[in-house]
Amino acid sequence: MPNIKCPHCGESFTIDEAGYADIVQQVRNAEFDRELKDREKLIENDKQQAIRLAETKAAGELQKMVSQKDAEIQNLKSQIESAGTAQDLAVQEAVADAQSKLADLQHQLEQAQHDRAHDAELAKAQLETQVQQTAAQKDTEIQQLKSQIESANLTRKMEISEAVSEIKRERDELKSSLEKAELEKDLESKSLKERYEMQLRDRDDEIERMKDFKARLSTKMVGESLEQHCQNEFNSMRMGAFPNAYFEKDNDARTGSKGDFIFRDYDRPEGEEERTEVISIMFEMKNENETTATKHKNEDFFKELDKDRREKGCEYAVLVSMLEADSDLYNQGIVDVSYRYPKMYVIRPQFFIQMITLLRNAALNSLQYKLQLEEMRMQNIDITHFEDRLNEFKSGFERNFNLASSKFQKVIDEIDKSIDHLQKTKQALIGSENNLRIANNKVQDITVRKLTYKNPTMQQKFKEAREAKALEGGEVSGD
């Protein structure tokens, strides 16, 4: 289906062929009508301009000819007036000839107008023919577009057919692979079932053997504590199986309780740098002979053992117990009780070394990940320290900047105050200068006439003084 893109919002949408054909028809009709109207307007404008031009030209020629004929008539009239009655006939003939020529010109003007109208109709007919040709060309283009759309649809159908065939082929391959996988799964499940059945038989045999061994072990351990037995078992294999291990009694009772033994194994011997702890286990040993008359259960010691594990920073907690000797659950050998407390196990004494080996081997497998986590933790610490130092530098710089900025602002304020004070002083000096100038002008403007104005006494005194001065001057000149 064709894709249409909106010119306003730019969104593309898909329409069917009927809608696309309808839109094309609407666009073609609108374009055709608009083009036809434009052409009609152009032809009408050309026609009007041609008519106006012809009329103007004919009117000009007629006016020119009329002017010429008027001149000739005036000339003839003057000749008639000068020649007399003999020339009246010639004048009339000239007038008739002029009128005849004028009628011919009017006829030519009408003929020109008729020719212009005919040319306009011919141009309109040519335009209609051209419009029809354009419409036919548009129809041809539409047919070509339809053929292209049909070709594109055919190509798309072929592509869809090829894609469907490819999907069917992949489906068949997946189906065959699924059938093969199901067959392999059935064979594997049968093999696993047989292996598990064999392991169950071996476990049952092992249980029977362990029960017999437990009975013999109980006999063997008479006079020997369970703790001593486990320590002897470990020391007998320490150098061969656990050369880098630490296994000692827990003598730290500062928190109010302590376990029996703490086991820690490392990837390197003691004394080397960057030694990494592989695993740590808190052991608690409980023997039936060590209990009182009241029979205890293994669950009675879980809470205290988990507390000791957390306080001593051990990863695992293992209860080596001979309690509940008739319990089928604990007689299996190794029991995971992590559903009660995390990373806690209950074992019988004969599984002491096997338990350490299993946990140590599992920890060795994850040692690389531990080292990577430790490295990442140290990197995070370095990044944190870097960020702390960076933040400290930023805060110190910001504090110094704020102090400098505040001092700069204070200096600027003081300068502004000084400028204001000097400005005020300047204004005061300018004001004093103006006052002095005004006072000087007033002093310069003072005269005797102004001082004695409305003061007849002073006027009389000054008059007498002037007269006396005048008399003194006369006397001096007479002498």
JSON list of N, CA and C in Angstrom, two decimals, residues 256-325:
[
{"chain": "A", "resi": 256, "resn": "GLY", "atom": "N", "xyz": [30.53, -12.59, 75.83]},
{"chain": "A", "resi": 256, "resn": "GLY", "atom": "CA", "xyz": [29.65, -13.37, 76.69]},
{"chain": "A", "resi": 256, "resn": "GLY", "atom": "C", "xyz": [29.48, -14.80, 76.25]},
{"chain": "A", "resi": 257, "resn": "SER", "atom": "N", "xyz": [29.92, -15.15, 75.04]},
{"chain": "A", "resi": 257, "resn": "SER", "atom": "CA", "xyz": [29.83, -16.53, 74.57]},
{"chain": "A", "resi": 257, "resn": "SER", "atom": "C", "xyz": [30.96, -16.77, 73.59]},
{"chain": "A", "resi": 258, "resn": "LYS", "atom": "N", "xyz": [31.23, -18.02, 73.31]},
{"chain": "A", "resi": 258, "resn": "LYS", "atom": "CA", "xyz": [32.28, -18.39, 72.37]},
{"chain": "A", "resi": 258, "resn": "LYS", "atom": "C", "xyz": [31.96, -19.76, 71.80]},
{"chain": "A", "resi": 259, "resn": "GLY", "atom": "N", "xyz": [32.51, -19.99, 70.60]},
{"chain": "A", "resi": 259, "resn": "GLY", "atom": "CA", "xyz": [32.35, -21.28, 69.98]},
{"chain": "A", "resi": 259, "resn": "GLY", "atom": "C", "xyz": [33.45, -22.23, 70.43]},
{"chain": "A", "resi": 260, "resn": "ASP", "atom": "N", "xyz": [33.53, -23.38, 69.74]},
{"chain": "A", "resi": 260, "resn": "ASP", "atom": "CA", "xyz": [34.56, -24.35, 70.10]},
{"chain": "A", "resi": 260, "resn": "ASP", "atom": "C", "xyz": [35.82, -24.15, 69.27]},
{"chain": "A", "resi": 261, "resn": "PHE", "atom": "N", "xyz": [35.68, -24.10, 67.94]},
{"chain": "A", "resi": 261, "resn": "PHE", "atom": "CA", "xyz": [36.83, -23.94, 67.05]},
{"chain": "A", "resi": 261, "resn": "PHE", "atom": "C", "xyz": [36.50, -22.93, 65.94]},
{"chain": "A", "resi": 262, "resn": "ILE", "atom": "N", "xyz": [37.56, -22.26, 65.49]},
{"chain": "A", "resi": 262, "resn": "ILE", "atom": "CA", "xyz": [37.44, -21.36, 64.34]},
{"chain": "A", "resi": 262, "resn": "ILE", "atom": "C", "xyz": [38.41, -21.84, 63.28]},
{"chain": "A", "resi": 263, "resn": "PHE", "atom": "N", "xyz": [37.88, -22.02, 62.07]},
{"chain": "A", "resi": 263, "resn": "PHE", "atom": "CA", "xyz": [38.69, -22.46, 60.93]},
{"chain": "A", "resi": 263, "resn": "PHE", "atom": "C", "xyz": [38.75, -21.31, 59.92]},
{"chain": "A", "resi": 264, "resn": "ARG", "atom": "N", "xyz": [39.99, -20.96, 59.53]},
{"chain": "A", "resi": 264, "resn": "ARG", "atom": "CA", "xyz": [40.20, -19.94, 58.50]},
{"chain": "A", "resi": 264, "resn": "ARG", "atom": "C", "xyz": [41.26, -20.45, 57.54]},
{"chain": "A", "resi": 265, "resn": "ASP", "atom": "N", "xyz": [40.98, -20.38, 56.24]},
{"chain": "A", "resi": 265, "resn": "ASP", "atom": "CA", "xyz": [41.93, -20.81, 55.22]},
{"chain": "A", "resi": 265, "resn": "ASP", "atom": "C", "xyz": [42.26, -19.63, 54.32]},
{"chain": "A", "resi": 266, "resn": "TYR", "atom": "N", "xyz": [43.54, -19.59, 53.87]},
{"chain": "A", "resi": 266, "resn": "TYR", "atom": "CA", "xyz": [44.04, -18.47, 53.07]},
{"chain": "A", "resi": 266, "resn": "TYR", "atom": "C", "xyz": [44.63, -19.00, 51.77]},
{"chain": "A", "resi": 267, "resn": "ASP", "atom": "N", "xyz": [44.79, -18.10, 50.82]},
{"chain": "A", "resi": 267, "resn": "ASP", "atom": "CA", "xyz": [45.35, -18.50, 49.53]},
{"chain": "A", "resi": 267, "resn": "ASP", "atom": "C", "xyz": [46.87, -18.52, 49.54]},
{"chain": "A", "resi": 268, "resn": "ARG", "atom": "N", "xyz": [47.49, -17.95, 50.60]},
{"chain": "A", "resi": 268, "resn": "ARG", "atom": "CA", "xyz": [48.94, -17.92, 50.68]},
{"chain": "A", "resi": 268, "resn": "ARG", "atom": "C", "xyz": [49.37, -18.28, 52.10]},
{"chain": "A", "resi": 269, "resn": "PRO", "atom": "N", "xyz": [50.63, -18.71, 52.25]},
{"chain": "A", "resi": 269, "resn": "PRO", "atom": "CA", "xyz": [51.10, -19.06, 53.60]},
{"chain": "A", "resi": 269, "resn": "PRO", "atom": "C", "xyz": [51.17, -17.83, 54.50]},
{"chain": "A", "resi": 270, "resn": "GLU", "atom": "N", "xyz": [51.22, -18.08, 55.78]},
{"chain": "A", "resi": 270, "resn": "GLU", "atom": "CA", "xyz": [51.29, -17.00, 56.75]},
{"chain": "A", "resi": 270, "resn": "GLU", "atom": "C", "xyz": [52.61, -16.27, 56.62]},
{"chain": "A", "resi": 271, "resn": "GLY", "atom": "N", "xyz": [52.54, -14.94, 56.72]},
{"chain": "A", "resi": 271, "resn": "GLY", "atom": "CA", "xyz": [53.75, -14.12, 56.61]},
{"chain": "A", "resi": 271, "resn": "GLY", "atom": "C", "xyz": [53.88, -13.42, 55.27]},
{"chain": "A", "resi": 272, "resn": "GLU", "atom": "N", "xyz": [53.18, -13.89, 54.24]},
{"chain": "A", "resi": 272, "resn": "GLU", "atom": "CA", "xyz": [53.25, -13.23, 52.94]},
{"chain": "A", "resi": 272, "resn": "GLU", "atom": "C", "xyz": [52.28, -12.05, 52.89]},
{"chain": "A", "resi": 273, "resn": "GLU", "atom": "N", "xyz": [52.65, -11.06, 52.09]},
{"chain": "A", "resi": 273, "resn": "GLU", "atom": "CA", "xyz": [51.80, -9.88, 51.97]},
{"chain": "A", "resi": 273, "resn": "GLU", "atom": "C", "xyz": [50.61, -10.16, 51.07]},
{"chain": "A", "resi": 274, "resn": "GLU", "atom": "N", "xyz": [49.57, -9.35, 51.25]},
{"chain": "A", "resi": 274, "resn": "GLU", "atom": "CA", "xyz": [48.34, -9.44, 50.44]},
{"chain": "A", "resi": 274, "resn": "GLU", "atom": "C", "xyz": [47.76, -10.84, 50.48]},
{"chain": "A", "resi": 275, "resn": "ARG", "atom": "N", "xyz": [47.75, -11.43, 51.67]},
{"chain": "A", "resi": 275, "resn": "ARG", "atom": "CA", "xyz": [47.14, -12.75, 51.83]},
{"chain": "A", "resi": 275, "resn": "ARG", "atom": "C", "xyz": [45.63, -12.59, 51.95]},
{"chain": "A", "resi": 276, "resn": "THR", "atom": "N", "xyz": [44.89, -13.35, 51.15]},
{"chain": "A", "resi": 276, "resn": "THR", "atom": "CA", "xyz": [43.43, -13.22, 51.09]},
{"chain": "A", "resi": 276, "resn": "THR", "atom": "C", "xyz": [42.78, -14.41, 51.78]},
{"chain": "A", "resi": 277, "resn": "GLU", "atom": "N", "xyz": [41.80, -14.12, 52.63]},
{"chain": "A", "resi": 277, "resn": "GLU", "atom": "CA", "xyz": [41.06, -15.18, 53.30]},
{"chain": "A", "resi": 277, "resn": "GLU", "atom": "C", "xyz": [40.10, -15.85, 52.31]},
{"chain": "A", "resi": 278, "resn": "VAL", "atom": "N", "xyz": [40.19, -17.18, 52.23]},
{"chain": "A", "resi": 278, "resn": "VAL", "atom": "CA", "xyz": [39.34, -17.94, 51.31]},
{"chain": "A", "resi": 278, "resn": "VAL", "atom": "C", "xyz": [38.02, -18.28, 51.96]},
{"chain": "A", "resi": 279, "resn": "ILE", "atom": "N", "xyz": [38.05, -18.76, 53.19]},
{"chain": "A", "resi": 279, "resn": "ILE", "atom": "CA", "xyz": [36.84, -19.20, 53.88]},
{"chain": "A", "resi": 279, "resn": "ILE", "atom": "C", "xyz": [37.09, -19.16, 55.38]},
{"chain": "A", "resi": 280, "resn": "SER", "atom": "N", "xyz": [35.99, -18.97, 56.14]},
{"chain": "A", "resi": 280, "resn": "SER", "atom": "CA", "xyz": [36.08, -19.02, 57.60]},
{"chain": "A", "resi": 280, "resn": "SER", "atom": "C", "xyz": [34.84, -19.74, 58.13]},
{"chain": "A", "resi": 281, "resn": "ILE", "atom": "N", "xyz": [35.05, -20.62, 59.13]},
{"chain": "A", "resi": 281, "resn": "ILE", "atom": "CA", "xyz": [33.97, -21.46, 59.67]},
{"chain": "A", "resi": 281, "resn": "ILE", "atom": "C", "xyz": [34.03, -21.43, 61.19]},
{"chain": "A", "resi": 282, "resn": "MET", "atom": "N", "xyz": [32.87, -21.22, 61.80]},
{"chain": "A", "resi": 282, "resn": "MET", "atom": "CA", "xyz": [32.73, -21.34, 63.25]},
{"chain": "A", "resi": 282, "resn": "MET", "atom": "C", "xyz": [32.16, -22.72, 63.56]},
{"chain": "A", "resi": 283, "resn": "PHE", "atom": "N", "xyz": [32.92, -23.53, 64.36]},
{"chain": "A", "resi": 283, "resn": "PHE", "atom": "CA", "xyz": [32.50, -24.89, 64.72]},
{"chain": "A", "resi": 283, "resn": "PHE", "atom": "C", "xyz": [32.00, -24.92, 66.16]},
{"chain": "A", "resi": 284, "resn": "GLU", "atom": "N", "xyz": [30.94, -25.68, 66.32]},
{"chain": "A", "resi": 284, "resn": "GLU", "atom": "CA", "xyz": [30.42, -25.96, 67.67]},
{"chain": "A", "resi": 284, "resn": "GLU", "atom": "C", "xyz": [30.24, -27.48, 67.76]},
{"chain": "A", "resi": 285, "resn": "MET", "atom": "N", "xyz": [30.84, -28.13, 68.80]},
{"chain": "A", "resi": 285, "resn": "MET", "atom": "CA", "xyz": [30.76, -29.58, 68.97]},
{"chain": "A", "resi": 285, "resn": "MET", "atom": "C", "xyz": [29.83, -29.91, 70.13]},
{"chain": "A", "resi": 286, "resn": "LYS", "atom": "N", "xyz": [28.87, -30.79, 69.88]},
{"chain": "A", "resi": 286, "resn": "LYS", "atom": "CA", "xyz": [27.95, -31.24, 70.92]},
{"chain": "A", "resi": 286, "resn": "LYS", "atom": "C", "xyz": [27.90, -32.76, 70.91]},
{"chain": "A", "resi": 287, "resn": "ASN", "atom": "N", "xyz": [28.28, -33.32, 72.09]},
{"chain": "A", "resi": 287, "resn": "ASN", "atom": "CA", "xyz": [28.32, -34.77, 72.24]},
{"chain": "A", "resi": 287, "resn": "ASN", "atom": "C", "xyz": [27.20, -35.21, 73.17]},
{"chain": "A", "resi": 288, "resn": "GLU", "atom": "N", "xyz": [26.66, -36.37, 72.91]},
{"chain": "A", "resi": 288, "resn": "GLU", "atom": "CA", "xyz": [25.57, -36.88, 73.74]},
{"chain": "A", "resi": 288, "resn": "GLU", "atom": "C", "xyz": [26.05, -37.11, 75.17]},
{"chain": "A", "resi": 289, "resn": "ASN", "atom": "N", "xyz": [27.30, -37.48, 75.29]},
{"chain": "A", "resi": 289, "resn": "ASN", "atom": "CA", "xyz": [27.82, -37.76, 76.62]},
{"chain": "A", "resi": 289, "resn": "ASN", "atom": "C", "xyz": [28.01, -36.48, 77.43]},
{"chain": "A", "resi": 290, "resn": "GLU", "atom": "N", "xyz": [28.08, -35.33, 76.77]},
{"chain": "A", "resi": 290, "resn": "GLU", "atom": "CA", "xyz": [28.32, -34.07, 77.46]},
{"chain": "A", "resi": 290, "resn": "GLU", "atom": "C", "xyz": [27.02, -33.43, 77.96]},
{"chain": "A", "resi": 291, "resn": "THR", "atom": "N", "xyz": [25.94, -33.96, 77.59]},
{"chain": "A", "resi": 291, "resn": "THR", "atom": "CA", "xyz": [24.66, -33.38, 78.00]},
{"chain": "A", "resi": 291, "resn": "THR", "atom": "C", "xyz": [24.26, -33.91, 79.37]},
{"chain": "A", "resi": 292, "resn": "THR", "atom": "N", "xyz": [23.29, -33.22, 79.89]},
{"chain": "A", "resi": 292, "resn": "THR", "atom": "CA", "xyz": [22.75, -33.62, 81.18]},
{"chain": "A", "resi": 292, "resn": "THR", "atom": "C", "xyz": [21.69, -34.69, 80.97]},
{"chain": "A", "resi": 293, "resn": "ALA", "atom": "N", "xyz": [20.95, -34.95, 82.02]},
{"chain": "A", "resi": 293, "resn": "ALA", "atom": "CA", "xyz": [19.90, -35.96, 81.91]},
{"chain": "A", "resi": 293, "resn": "ALA", "atom": "C", "xyz": [18.80, -35.52, 80.97]},
{"chain": "A", "resi": 294, "resn": "THR", "atom": "N", "xyz": [18.62, -34.20, 80.86]},
{"chain": "A", "resi": 294, "resn": "THR", "atom": "CA", "xyz": [17.61, -33.70, 79.94]},
{"chain": "A", "resi": 294, "resn": "THR", "atom": "C", "xyz": [18.18, -33.76, 78.52]},
{"chain": "A", "resi": 295, "resn": "LYS", "atom": "N", "xyz": [17.45, -34.38, 77.63]},
{"chain": "A", "resi": 295, "resn": "LYS", "atom": "CA", "xyz": [17.89, -34.54, 76.25]},
{"chain": "A", "resi": 295, "resn": "LYS", "atom": "C", "xyz": [17.72, -33.22, 75.50]},
{"chain": "A", "resi": 296, "resn": "HIS", "atom": "N", "xyz": [18.81, -32.79, 74.88]},
{"chain": "A", "resi": 296, "resn": "HIS", "atom": "CA", "xyz": [18.78, -31.57, 74.07]},
{"chain": "A", "resi": 296, "resn": "HIS", "atom": "C", "xyz": [18.58, -31.89, 72.60]},
{"chain": "A", "resi": 297, "resn": "LYS", "atom": "N", "xyz": [18.15, -30.88, 71.88]},
{"chain": "A", "resi": 297, "resn": "LYS", "atom": "CA", "xyz": [18.01, -31.00, 70.42]},
{"chain": "A", "resi": 297, "resn": "LYS", "atom": "C", "xyz": [19.03, -30.08, 69.75]},
{"chain": "A", "resi": 298, "resn": "ASN", "atom": "N", "xyz": [19.30, -30.40, 68.49]},
{"chain": "A", "resi": 298, "resn": "ASN", "atom": "CA", "xyz": [20.26, -29.58, 67.75]},
{"chain": "A", "resi": 298, "resn": "ASN", "atom": "C", "xyz": [19.77, -28.13, 67.59]},
{"chain": "A", "resi": 299, "resn": "GLU", "atom": "N", "xyz": [18.45, -27.96, 67.43]},
{"chain": "A", "resi": 299, "resn": "GLU", "atom": "CA", "xyz": [17.91, -26.62, 67.25]},
{"chain": "A", "resi": 299, "resn": "GLU", "atom": "C", "xyz": [18.14, -25.73, 68.46]},
{"chain": "A", "resi": 300, "resn": "ASP", "atom": "N", "xyz": [18.40, -26.32, 69.63]},
{"chain": "A", "resi": 300, "resn": "ASP", "atom": "CA", "xyz": [18.61, -25.53, 70.83]},
{"chain": "A", "resi": 300, "resn": "ASP", "atom": "C", "xyz": [19.89, -24.70, 70.75]},
{"chain": "A", "resi": 301, "resn": "PHE", "atom": "N", "xyz": [20.82, -25.09, 69.86]},
{"chain": "A", "resi": 301, "resn": "PHE", "atom": "CA", "xyz": [22.12, -24.43, 69.80]},
{"chain": "A", "resi": 301, "resn": "PHE", "atom": "C", "xyz": [22.28, -23.57, 68.54]},
{"chain": "A", "resi": 302, "resn": "PHE", "atom": "N", "xyz": [21.26, -23.49, 67.69]},
{"chain": "A", "resi": 302, "resn": "PHE", "atom": "CA", "xyz": [21.38, -22.74, 66.43]},
{"chain": "A", "resi": 302, "resn": "PHE", "atom": "C", "xyz": [21.58, -21.25, 66.69]},
{"chain": "A", "resi": 303, "resn": "LYS", "atom": "N", "xyz": [20.76, -20.68, 67.54]},
{"chain": "A", "resi": 303, "resn": "LYS", "atom": "CA", "xyz": [20.78, -19.25, 67.78]},
{"chain": "A", "resi": 303, "resn": "LYS", "atom": "C", "xyz": [22.13, -18.80, 68.33]},
{"chain": "A", "resi": 304, "resn": "GLU", "atom": "N", "xyz": [22.64, -19.52, 69.33]},
{"chain": "A", "resi": 304, "resn": "GLU", "atom": "CA", "xyz": [23.92, -19.16, 69.94]},
{"chain": "A", "resi": 304, "resn": "GLU", "atom": "C", "xyz": [25.06, -19.32, 68.95]},
{"chain": "A", "resi": 305, "resn": "LEU", "atom": "N", "xyz": [24.99, -20.37, 68.13]},
{"chain": "A", "resi": 305, "resn": "LEU", "atom": "CA", "xyz": [26.03, -20.59, 67.13]},
{"chain": "A", "resi": 305, "resn": "LEU", "atom": "C", "xyz": [26.02, -19.48, 66.07]},
{"chain": "A", "resi": 306, "resn": "ASP", "atom": "N", "xyz": [24.85, -19.06, 65.64]},
{"chain": "A", "resi": 306, "resn": "ASP", "atom": "CA", "xyz": [24.78, -17.97, 64.65]},
{"chain": "A", "resi": 306, "resn": "ASP", "atom": "C", "xyz": [25.30, -16.68, 65.25]},
{"chain": "A", "resi": 307, "resn": "LYS", "atom": "N", "xyz": [25.00, -16.44, 66.53]},
{"chain": "A", "resi": 307, "resn": "LYS", "atom": "CA", "xyz": [25.52, -15.25, 67.21]},
{"chain": "A", "resi": 307, "resn": "LYS", "atom": "C", "xyz": [27.04, -15.28, 67.25]},
{"chain": "A", "resi": 308, "resn": "ASP", "atom": "N", "xyz": [27.65, -16.43, 67.63]},
{"chain": "A", "resi": 308, "resn": "ASP", "atom": "CA", "xyz": [29.11, -16.54, 67.67]},
{"chain": "A", "resi": 308, "resn": "ASP", "atom": "C", "xyz": [29.71, -16.34, 66.28]},
{"chain": "A", "resi": 309, "resn": "ARG", "atom": "N", "xyz": [29.06, -16.86, 65.25]},
{"chain": "A", "resi": 309, "resn": "ARG", "atom": "CA", "xyz": [29.58, -16.70, 63.88]},
{"chain": "A", "resi": 309, "resn": "ARG", "atom": "C", "xyz": [29.63, -15.21, 63.48]},
{"chain": "A", "resi": 310, "resn": "ARG", "atom": "N", "xyz": [28.57, -14.50, 63.81]},
{"chain": "A", "resi": 310, "resn": "ARG", "atom": "CA", "xyz": [28.54, -13.08, 63.45]},
{"chain": "A", "resi": 310, "resn": "ARG", "atom": "C", "xyz": [29.56, -12.28, 64.24]},
{"chain": "A", "resi": 311, "resn": "GLU", "atom": "N", "xyz": [29.67, -12.55, 65.54]},
{"chain": "A", "resi": 311, "resn": "GLU", "atom": "CA", "xyz": [30.59, -11.77, 66.37]},
{"chain": "A", "resi": 311, "resn": "GLU", "atom": "C", "xyz": [32.04, -12.04, 66.02]},
{"chain": "A", "resi": 312, "resn": "LYS", "atom": "N", "xyz": [32.38, -13.25, 65.58]},
{"chain": "A", "resi": 312, "resn": "LYS", "atom": "CA", "xyz": [33.77, -13.57, 65.25]},
{"chain": "A", "resi": 312, "resn": "LYS", "atom": "C", "xyz": [34.05, -13.37, 63.76]},
{"chain": "A", "resi": 313, "resn": "GLY", "atom": "N", "xyz": [33.07, -12.90, 63.00]},
{"chain": "A", "resi": 313, "resn": "GLY", "atom": "CA", "xyz": [33.29, -12.58, 61.59]},
{"chain": "A", "resi": 313, "resn": "GLY", "atom": "C", "xyz": [33.55, -13.78, 60.72]},
{"chain": "A", "resi": 314, "resn": "CYS", "atom": "N", "xyz": [32.87, -14.90, 61.01]},
{"chain": "A", "resi": 314, "resn": "CYS", "atom": "CA", "xyz": [33.02, -16.11, 60.20]},
{"chain": "A", "resi": 314, "resn": "CYS", "atom": "C", "xyz": [31.93, -16.16, 59.13]},
{"chain": "A", "resi": 315, "resn": "GLU", "atom": "N", "xyz": [32.25, -16.82, 58.01]},
{"chain": "A", "resi": 315, "resn": "GLU", "atom": "CA", "xyz": [31.30, -16.90, 56.91]},
{"chain": "A", "resi": 315, "resn": "GLU", "atom": "C", "xyz": [30.28, -18.01, 57.12]},
{"chain": "A", "resi": 316, "resn": "TYR", "atom": "N", "xyz": [30.72, -19.16, 57.63]},
{"chain": "A", "resi": 316, "resn": "TYR", "atom": "CA", "xyz": [29.84, -20.31, 57.82]},
{"chain": "A", "resi": 316, "resn": "TYR", "atom": "C", "xyz": [29.81, -20.70, 59.28]},
{"chain": "A", "resi": 317, "resn": "ALA", "atom": "N", "xyz": [28.72, -21.41, 59.65]},
{"chain": "A", "resi": 317, "resn": "ALA", "atom": "CA", "xyz": [28.59, -21.98, 61.00]},
{"chain": "A", "resi": 317, "resn": "ALA", "atom": "C", "xyz": [28.24, -23.46, 60.84]},
{"chain": "A", "resi": 318, "resn": "VAL", "atom": "N", "xyz": [28.99, -24.32, 61.53]},
{"chain": "A", "resi": 318, "resn": "VAL", "atom": "CA", "xyz": [28.80, -25.77, 61.43]},
{"chain": "A", "resi": 318, "resn": "VAL", "atom": "C", "xyz": [28.67, -26.34, 62.83]},
{"chain": "A", "resi": 319, "resn": "LEU", "atom": "N", "xyz": [27.58, -27.05, 63.06]},
{"chain": "A", "resi": 319, "resn": "LEU", "atom": "CA", "xyz": [27.35, -27.74, 64.33]},
{"chain": "A", "resi": 319, "resn": "LEU", "atom": "C", "xyz": [27.69, -29.21, 64.14]},
{"chain": "A", "resi": 320, "resn": "VAL", "atom": "N", "xyz": [28.79, -29.65, 64.80]},
{"chain": "A", "resi": 320, "resn": "VAL", "atom": "CA", "xyz": [29.18, -31.06, 64.77]},
{"chain": "A", "resi": 320, "resn": "VAL", "atom": "C", "xyz": [28.51, -31.71, 65.97]},
{"chain": "A", "resi": 321, "resn": "SER", "atom": "N", "xyz": [27.51, -32.53, 65.69]},
{"chain": "A", "resi": 321, "resn": "SER", "atom": "CA", "xyz": [26.65, -32.99, 66.78]},
{"chain": "A", "resi": 321, "resn": "SER", "atom": "C", "xyz": [26.45, -34.50, 66.72]},
{"chain": "A", "resi": 322, "resn": "MET", "atom": "N", "xyz": [26.34, -35.05, 67.93]},
{"chain": "A", "resi": 322, "resn": "MET", "atom": "CA", "xyz": [25.91, -36.44, 68.08]},
{"chain": "A", "resi": 322, "resn": "MET", "atom": "C", "xyz": [24.56, -36.52, 68.80]},
{"chain": "A", "resi": 323, "resn": "LEU", "atom": "N", "xyz": [23.89, -35.33, 68.90]},
{"chain": "A", "resi": 323, "resn": "LEU", "atom": "CA", "xyz": [22.57, -35.30, 69.52]},
{"chain": "A", "resi": 323, "resn": "LEU", "atom": "C", "xyz": [21.54, -35.88, 68.56]},
{"chain": "A", "resi": 324, "resn": "GLU", "atom": "N", "xyz": [20.37, -36.24, 69.10]},
{"chain": "A", "resi": 324, "resn": "GLU", "atom": "CA", "xyz": [19.28, -36.81, 68.32]},
{"chain": "A", "resi": 324, "resn": "GLU", "atom": "C", "xyz": [19.79, -37.96, 67.44]},
{"chain": "A", "resi": 325, "resn": "ALA", "atom": "N", "xyz": [20.38, -38.93, 68.12]},
{"chain": "A", "resi": 325, "resn": "ALA", "atom": "CA", "xyz": [20.99, -40.05, 67.41]},
{"chain": "A", "resi": 325, "resn": "ALA", "atom": "C", "xyz": [19.98, -40.86, 66.61]}
]
